[in-house]
mmCIF file of C-alpha atoms in Angstrom:
data_model
loop_
_atom_site.group_PDB
_atom_site.id
_atom_site.type_symbol
_atom_site.label_atom_id
_atom_site.label_comp_id
_atom_site.label_asym_id
_atom_site.label_seq_id
_atom_site.Cartn_x
_atom_site.Cartn_y
_atom_site.Cartn_z
ATOM 1 C CA MET A 11 -112.698 78.673 37.669
ATOM 2 C CA LYS A 12 -110.685 76.355 35.689
ATOM 3 C CA ARG A 13 -111.730 73.961 38.043
ATOM 4 C CA ILE A 14 -115.246 74.375 37.947
ATOM 5 C CA PHE A 15 -115.144 74.213 34.016
ATOM 6 C CA SER A 16 -113.381 70.947 34.422
ATOM 7 C CA VAL A 17 -116.021 69.542 36.688
ATOM 8 C CA LEU A 18 -118.614 70.902 34.157
ATOM 9 C CA ALA A 19 -117.067 69.425 31.257
ATOM 10 C CA MET A 20 -116.820 66.004 33.527
ATOM 11 C CA ILE A 21 -120.642 66.295 34.384
ATOM 12 C CA MET A 22 -121.416 66.859 30.790
ATOM 13 C CA ALA A 23 -119.728 63.971 29.592
ATOM 14 C CA LEU A 24 -120.923 61.329 31.701
ATOM 15 C CA ALA A 25 -124.443 62.369 31.163
ATOM 16 C CA MET A 26 -124.097 61.975 27.389
ATOM 17 C CA LEU A 27 -122.389 58.620 28.222
ATOM 18 C CA SER A 28 -125.570 57.918 30.063
ATOM 19 C CA GLY A 29 -127.812 58.905 27.603
ATOM 20 C CA THR A 30 -129.369 62.099 29.618
ATOM 21 C CA PHE A 31 -128.119 64.685 26.748
ATOM 22 C CA ALA A 32 -128.557 62.205 23.848
ATOM 23 C CA LEU A 33 -130.071 63.535 20.751
ATOM 24 C CA PRO A 34 -133.597 61.698 19.882
ATOM 25 C CA ALA A 35 -133.556 59.389 17.165
ATOM 26 C CA ASN A 36 -135.201 60.238 14.053
ATOM 27 C CA ALA A 37 -138.644 58.950 14.369
ATOM 28 C CA ALA A 38 -139.498 56.200 11.859
ATOM 29 C CA THR A 39 -142.138 57.633 8.471
ATOM 30 C CA ASP A 40 -145.844 56.225 9.262
ATOM 31 C CA THR A 41 -145.902 54.449 6.061
ATOM 32 C CA ALA A 42 -149.443 53.172 6.948
ATOM 33 C CA ALA A 43 -150.671 56.548 7.439
ATOM 34 C CA PHE A 44 -148.898 57.807 4.275
ATOM 35 C CA ALA A 45 -150.477 55.119 2.211
ATOM 36 C CA ALA A 46 -154.449 55.675 3.790
ATOM 37 C CA GLU A 47 -153.475 59.526 3.133
ATOM 38 C CA VAL A 48 -152.667 59.056 -0.586
ATOM 39 C CA VAL A 49 -155.802 56.834 -1.179
ATOM 40 C CA ARG A 50 -158.196 59.866 0.209
ATOM 41 C CA LEU A 51 -156.302 62.476 -2.017
ATOM 42 C CA VAL A 52 -156.759 60.213 -4.950
ATOM 43 C CA ASN A 53 -160.447 59.939 -4.577
ATOM 44 C CA ILE A 54 -160.709 63.551 -3.840
ATOM 45 C CA GLU A 55 -159.238 64.147 -7.100
ATOM 46 C CA ARG A 56 -161.497 61.584 -8.752
ATOM 47 C CA ALA A 57 -164.743 63.564 -7.176
ATOM 48 C CA SER A 58 -163.765 66.522 -8.233
ATOM 49 C CA ASP A 59 -163.645 65.104 -11.640
ATOM 50 C CA GLY A 60 -167.054 63.458 -11.449
ATOM 51 C CA ARG A 61 -165.779 59.992 -10.864
ATOM 52 C CA TYR A 62 -166.731 57.135 -8.531
ATOM 53 C CA ALA A 63 -163.928 56.832 -5.522
ATOM 54 C CA LEU A 64 -161.810 53.523 -5.814
ATOM 55 C CA SER A 65 -161.769 51.026 -3.068
ATOM 56 C CA GLY A 66 -158.278 50.929 -1.156
ATOM 57 C CA THR A 67 -159.357 48.114 0.959
ATOM 58 C CA ASN A 68 -158.165 45.033 -1.332
ATOM 59 C CA ALA A 69 -155.486 43.639 1.294
ATOM 60 C CA LYS A 70 -153.867 41.614 -1.830
ATOM 61 C CA LEU A 71 -153.222 44.862 -3.565
ATOM 62 C CA ASN A 72 -152.006 47.005 -1.112
ATOM 63 C CA GLN A 73 -149.327 44.146 -0.354
ATOM 64 C CA ALA A 74 -148.532 44.135 -3.604
ATOM 65 C CA ALA A 75 -148.234 47.577 -4.194
ATOM 66 C CA GLN A 76 -145.713 47.549 -0.897
ATOM 67 C CA ILE A 77 -143.678 44.513 -2.529
ATOM 68 C CA ARG A 78 -143.252 47.168 -5.742
ATOM 69 C CA ALA A 79 -142.557 50.230 -3.000
ATOM 70 C CA ALA A 80 -139.408 47.892 -1.685
ATOM 71 C CA GLU A 81 -138.524 47.109 -4.869
ATOM 72 C CA LEU A 82 -138.290 50.550 -6.031
ATOM 73 C CA ALA A 83 -135.419 50.732 -3.915
ATOM 74 C CA THR A 84 -133.780 48.700 -5.520
ATOM 75 C CA ARG A 85 -134.499 49.508 -9.057
ATOM 76 C CA PHE A 86 -136.592 52.518 -9.944
ATOM 77 C CA ALA A 87 -138.535 51.282 -13.178
ATOM 78 C CA HIS A 88 -141.884 49.462 -14.000
ATOM 79 C CA GLU A 89 -139.836 46.523 -14.611
ATOM 80 C CA ARG A 90 -139.003 44.514 -11.318
ATOM 81 C CA PRO A 91 -135.735 43.812 -10.046
ATOM 82 C CA ASP A 92 -135.619 40.082 -11.784
ATOM 83 C CA ASN A 93 -136.659 42.096 -15.089
ATOM 84 C CA ARG A 94 -140.110 41.112 -15.354
ATOM 85 C CA SER A 95 -142.989 43.661 -15.618
ATOM 86 C CA TRP A 96 -144.484 45.193 -12.876
ATOM 87 C CA ALA A 97 -147.897 43.612 -13.442
ATOM 88 C CA THR A 98 -146.621 40.166 -12.444
ATOM 89 C CA VAL A 99 -146.747 41.289 -8.984
ATOM 90 C CA LEU A 100 -150.519 40.692 -9.594
ATOM 91 C CA ARG A 101 -150.179 37.682 -10.552
ATOM 92 C CA ASP A 102 -147.969 36.751 -7.677
ATOM 93 C CA GLU A 103 -150.415 37.734 -5.123
ATOM 94 C CA ASP A 104 -153.417 35.853 -6.899
ATOM 95 C CA ILE A 105 -155.106 39.513 -7.424
ATOM 96 C CA VAL A 106 -158.041 39.117 -10.359
ATOM 97 C CA TYR A 107 -158.350 41.956 -12.651
ATOM 98 C CA THR A 108 -159.544 42.992 -15.962
ATOM 99 C CA ALA A 109 -156.975 45.805 -15.981
ATOM 100 C CA ALA A 110 -154.233 47.622 -14.271
ATOM 101 C CA GLY A 111 -152.051 50.193 -14.191
ATOM 102 C CA GLU A 112 -149.256 51.312 -12.098
ATOM 103 C CA ASN A 113 -147.837 54.885 -10.952
ATOM 104 C CA ILE A 114 -144.251 55.132 -9.233
ATOM 105 C CA ALA A 115 -142.482 57.843 -7.649
ATOM 106 C CA ARG A 116 -139.422 58.443 -5.275
ATOM 107 C CA GLY A 117 -138.019 61.290 -3.163
ATOM 108 C CA HIS A 118 -141.020 63.039 -2.510
ATOM 109 C CA THR A 119 -141.155 63.174 1.425
ATOM 110 C CA LEU A 120 -144.866 63.730 2.120
ATOM 111 C CA PRO A 121 -148.472 62.309 0.256
ATOM 112 C CA ALA A 122 -149.432 66.030 -1.041
ATOM 113 C CA ALA A 123 -146.166 66.345 -2.327
ATOM 114 C CA VAL A 124 -146.337 62.996 -4.601
ATOM 115 C CA MET A 125 -149.498 63.830 -5.741
ATOM 116 C CA GLY A 126 -149.161 66.941 -6.349
ATOM 117 C CA ALA A 127 -146.173 65.448 -8.896
ATOM 118 C CA TRP A 128 -148.756 62.841 -9.949
ATOM 119 C CA MET A 129 -151.335 64.987 -11.129
ATOM 120 C CA ASN A 130 -149.063 67.177 -13.384
ATOM 121 C CA SER A 131 -147.789 64.575 -15.315
ATOM 122 C CA THR A 132 -150.213 63.339 -18.127
ATOM 123 C CA ASP A 133 -149.731 59.555 -17.828
ATOM 124 C CA HIS A 134 -149.696 59.249 -14.217
ATOM 125 C CA ARG A 135 -152.763 62.006 -14.163
ATOM 126 C CA ARG A 136 -154.634 59.554 -16.477
ATOM 127 C CA ASN A 137 -154.225 56.318 -14.344
ATOM 128 C CA ILE A 138 -155.652 58.429 -11.457
ATOM 129 C CA LEU A 139 -158.790 59.617 -12.824
ATOM 130 C CA GLY A 140 -159.316 56.708 -14.841
ATOM 131 C CA LEU A 141 -159.508 58.167 -18.007
ATOM 132 C CA GLN A 142 -158.275 55.534 -20.171
ATOM 133 C CA VAL A 143 -159.847 52.191 -17.985
ATOM 134 C CA ASN A 144 -162.307 52.395 -15.047
ATOM 135 C CA TYR A 145 -160.587 51.118 -12.292
ATOM 136 C CA THR A 146 -162.593 49.919 -9.259
ATOM 137 C CA SER A 147 -159.591 49.448 -6.550
ATOM 138 C CA ILE A 148 -156.445 51.181 -5.800
ATOM 139 C CA GLY A 149 -153.682 49.801 -3.873
ATOM 140 C CA VAL A 150 -150.845 51.673 -2.446
ATOM 141 C CA GLY A 151 -147.661 51.171 -1.282
ATOM 142 C CA VAL A 152 -144.694 53.245 0.590
ATOM 143 C CA TYR A 153 -141.310 52.234 1.593
ATOM 144 C CA GLU A 154 -138.663 54.163 3.066
ATOM 145 C CA MET A 155 -135.170 53.339 2.214
ATOM 146 C CA ALA A 156 -132.196 53.659 4.728
ATOM 147 C CA ASP A 157 -131.126 57.063 3.724
ATOM 148 C CA GLY A 158 -134.407 58.048 4.768
ATOM 149 C CA THR A 159 -135.686 58.372 0.680
ATOM 150 C CA ILE A 160 -139.455 57.510 0.249
ATOM 151 C CA CYS A 161 -140.446 55.230 -2.327
ATOM 152 C CA TRP A 162 -144.476 55.439 -3.814
ATOM 153 C CA VAL A 163 -146.691 52.984 -5.720
ATOM 154 C CA GLN A 164 -150.158 53.023 -6.685
ATOM 155 C CA LEU A 165 -151.676 50.292 -8.304
ATOM 156 C CA PHE A 166 -154.908 50.707 -10.209
ATOM 157 C CA ILE A 167 -157.179 47.513 -11.191
ATOM 158 C CA ASN A 168 -160.635 46.960 -12.319
ATOM 159 C CA ASP A 169 -161.510 44.123 -10.307
ATOM 160 C CA GLY A 170 -164.111 42.796 -12.488
ATOM 161 C CA THR A 171 -166.967 44.300 -10.650
ATOM 162 C CA ALA A 172 -167.412 46.935 -13.514
ATOM 163 C CA PRO A 173 -167.005 47.594 -17.160
ATOM 164 C CA THR A 174 -163.461 48.735 -17.855
ATOM 165 C CA ASN A 175 -164.777 51.586 -20.527
ATOM 166 C CA PRO A 176 -163.725 54.794 -18.917
ATOM 167 C CA ASP A 177 -166.865 56.251 -19.160
ATOM 168 C CA ALA A 178 -168.308 53.911 -16.539
ATOM 169 C CA GLY A 179 -166.402 55.704 -13.864
ATOM 170 C CA LYS A 180 -168.482 58.928 -14.653
ATOM 171 C CA LEU A 181 -170.841 59.563 -11.987
ATOM 172 C CA PRO A 182 -173.662 58.348 -11.590
ATOM 173 C CA GLY A 183 -173.213 54.928 -13.333
ATOM 174 C CA GLY A 184 -170.137 52.471 -12.914
ATOM 175 C CA GLY A 185 -170.358 51.458 -9.487
ATOM 176 C CA GLY A 186 -168.726 48.013 -8.802
ATOM 177 C CA SER A 187 -171.086 45.074 -7.880
ATOM 178 C CA THR A 188 -169.729 41.312 -6.696
ATOM 179 C CA ASN A 189 -173.323 39.925 -8.112
ATOM 180 C CA ILE A 190 -172.031 36.755 -10.635
ATOM 181 C CA PHE A 191 -174.538 37.611 -13.280
ATOM 182 C CA THR A 192 -172.886 41.560 -13.194
ATOM 183 C CA ARG A 193 -169.735 40.315 -13.730
ATOM 184 C CA ILE A 194 -170.846 38.482 -16.919
ATOM 185 C CA SER A 195 -172.815 41.479 -18.311
ATOM 186 C CA ASN A 196 -169.246 43.713 -17.513
ATOM 187 C CA TRP A 197 -167.920 40.871 -19.808
ATOM 188 C CA PHE A 198 -169.955 40.805 -22.595
ATOM 189 C CA MET A 199 -169.965 44.753 -22.433
ATOM 190 C CA ASP A 200 -165.960 45.290 -22.741
ATOM 191 C CA MET A 201 -166.058 42.546 -25.155
ATOM 192 C CA TRP A 202 -168.576 44.574 -27.135
ATOM 193 C CA THR A 203 -166.646 47.409 -26.933
ATOM 194 C CA ALA A 204 -163.318 45.668 -28.046
ATOM 195 C CA ILE A 205 -165.012 44.455 -31.206
ATOM 196 C CA SER A 206 -166.680 47.702 -31.996
ATOM 197 C CA LEU A 207 -163.341 49.579 -31.535
ATOM 198 C CA PHE A 208 -161.528 47.057 -33.742
ATOM 199 C CA PHE A 209 -163.814 47.445 -36.840
ATOM 200 C CA SER A 210 -164.428 51.359 -36.382
ATOM 201 C CA ARG A 211 -160.561 51.611 -36.782
ATOM 202 C CA LEU A 212 -160.621 48.462 -39.667
ATOM 203 C CA PHE A 213 -163.058 50.784 -41.724
ATOM 204 C CA SER A 214 -161.156 54.087 -40.673
ATOM 205 C CA PHE A 215 -158.450 53.570 -43.234
#
């Protein structure tokens, strides 16, 4: 009997050395799929609030978000590892915008979980729904650290194709446009809104 156990032990040892009984390595997180799911969930939330869907197809914006997600592994803050503001990543990637915002998170394992956390936070929810500024595009970055911790970033911009007034994001108005005359019109509308707000506050004292 001892001889049988010895033979079995030797066979198992050889099998493990050859990889037959090796445990499968943990599959890497599909960060691209997670990012796409975050965009989908953002637009579901916006639709439920009566707002236009954000475009998630801006390659530069997605690249900027991915850069920021990787930076969160080093420094979890709205400042970058070199102490610059998070918004400098937009300039680094040559992104044109009239307004911008950032949401960050770390540690949530699934898109639904991080979206739930963001939506339960007043400031993060404000960005997602565009309650303070009308955004037109979103970029999402997802980065998995060596220990499996996931870093999440949402970058929001108004790319100049729609007014930044938050009411512009409500259906059925406020859709973006690539027409140059629309861009100029939007700029004047934003200037008029800013001037009107300034004088209303000035004379309210």
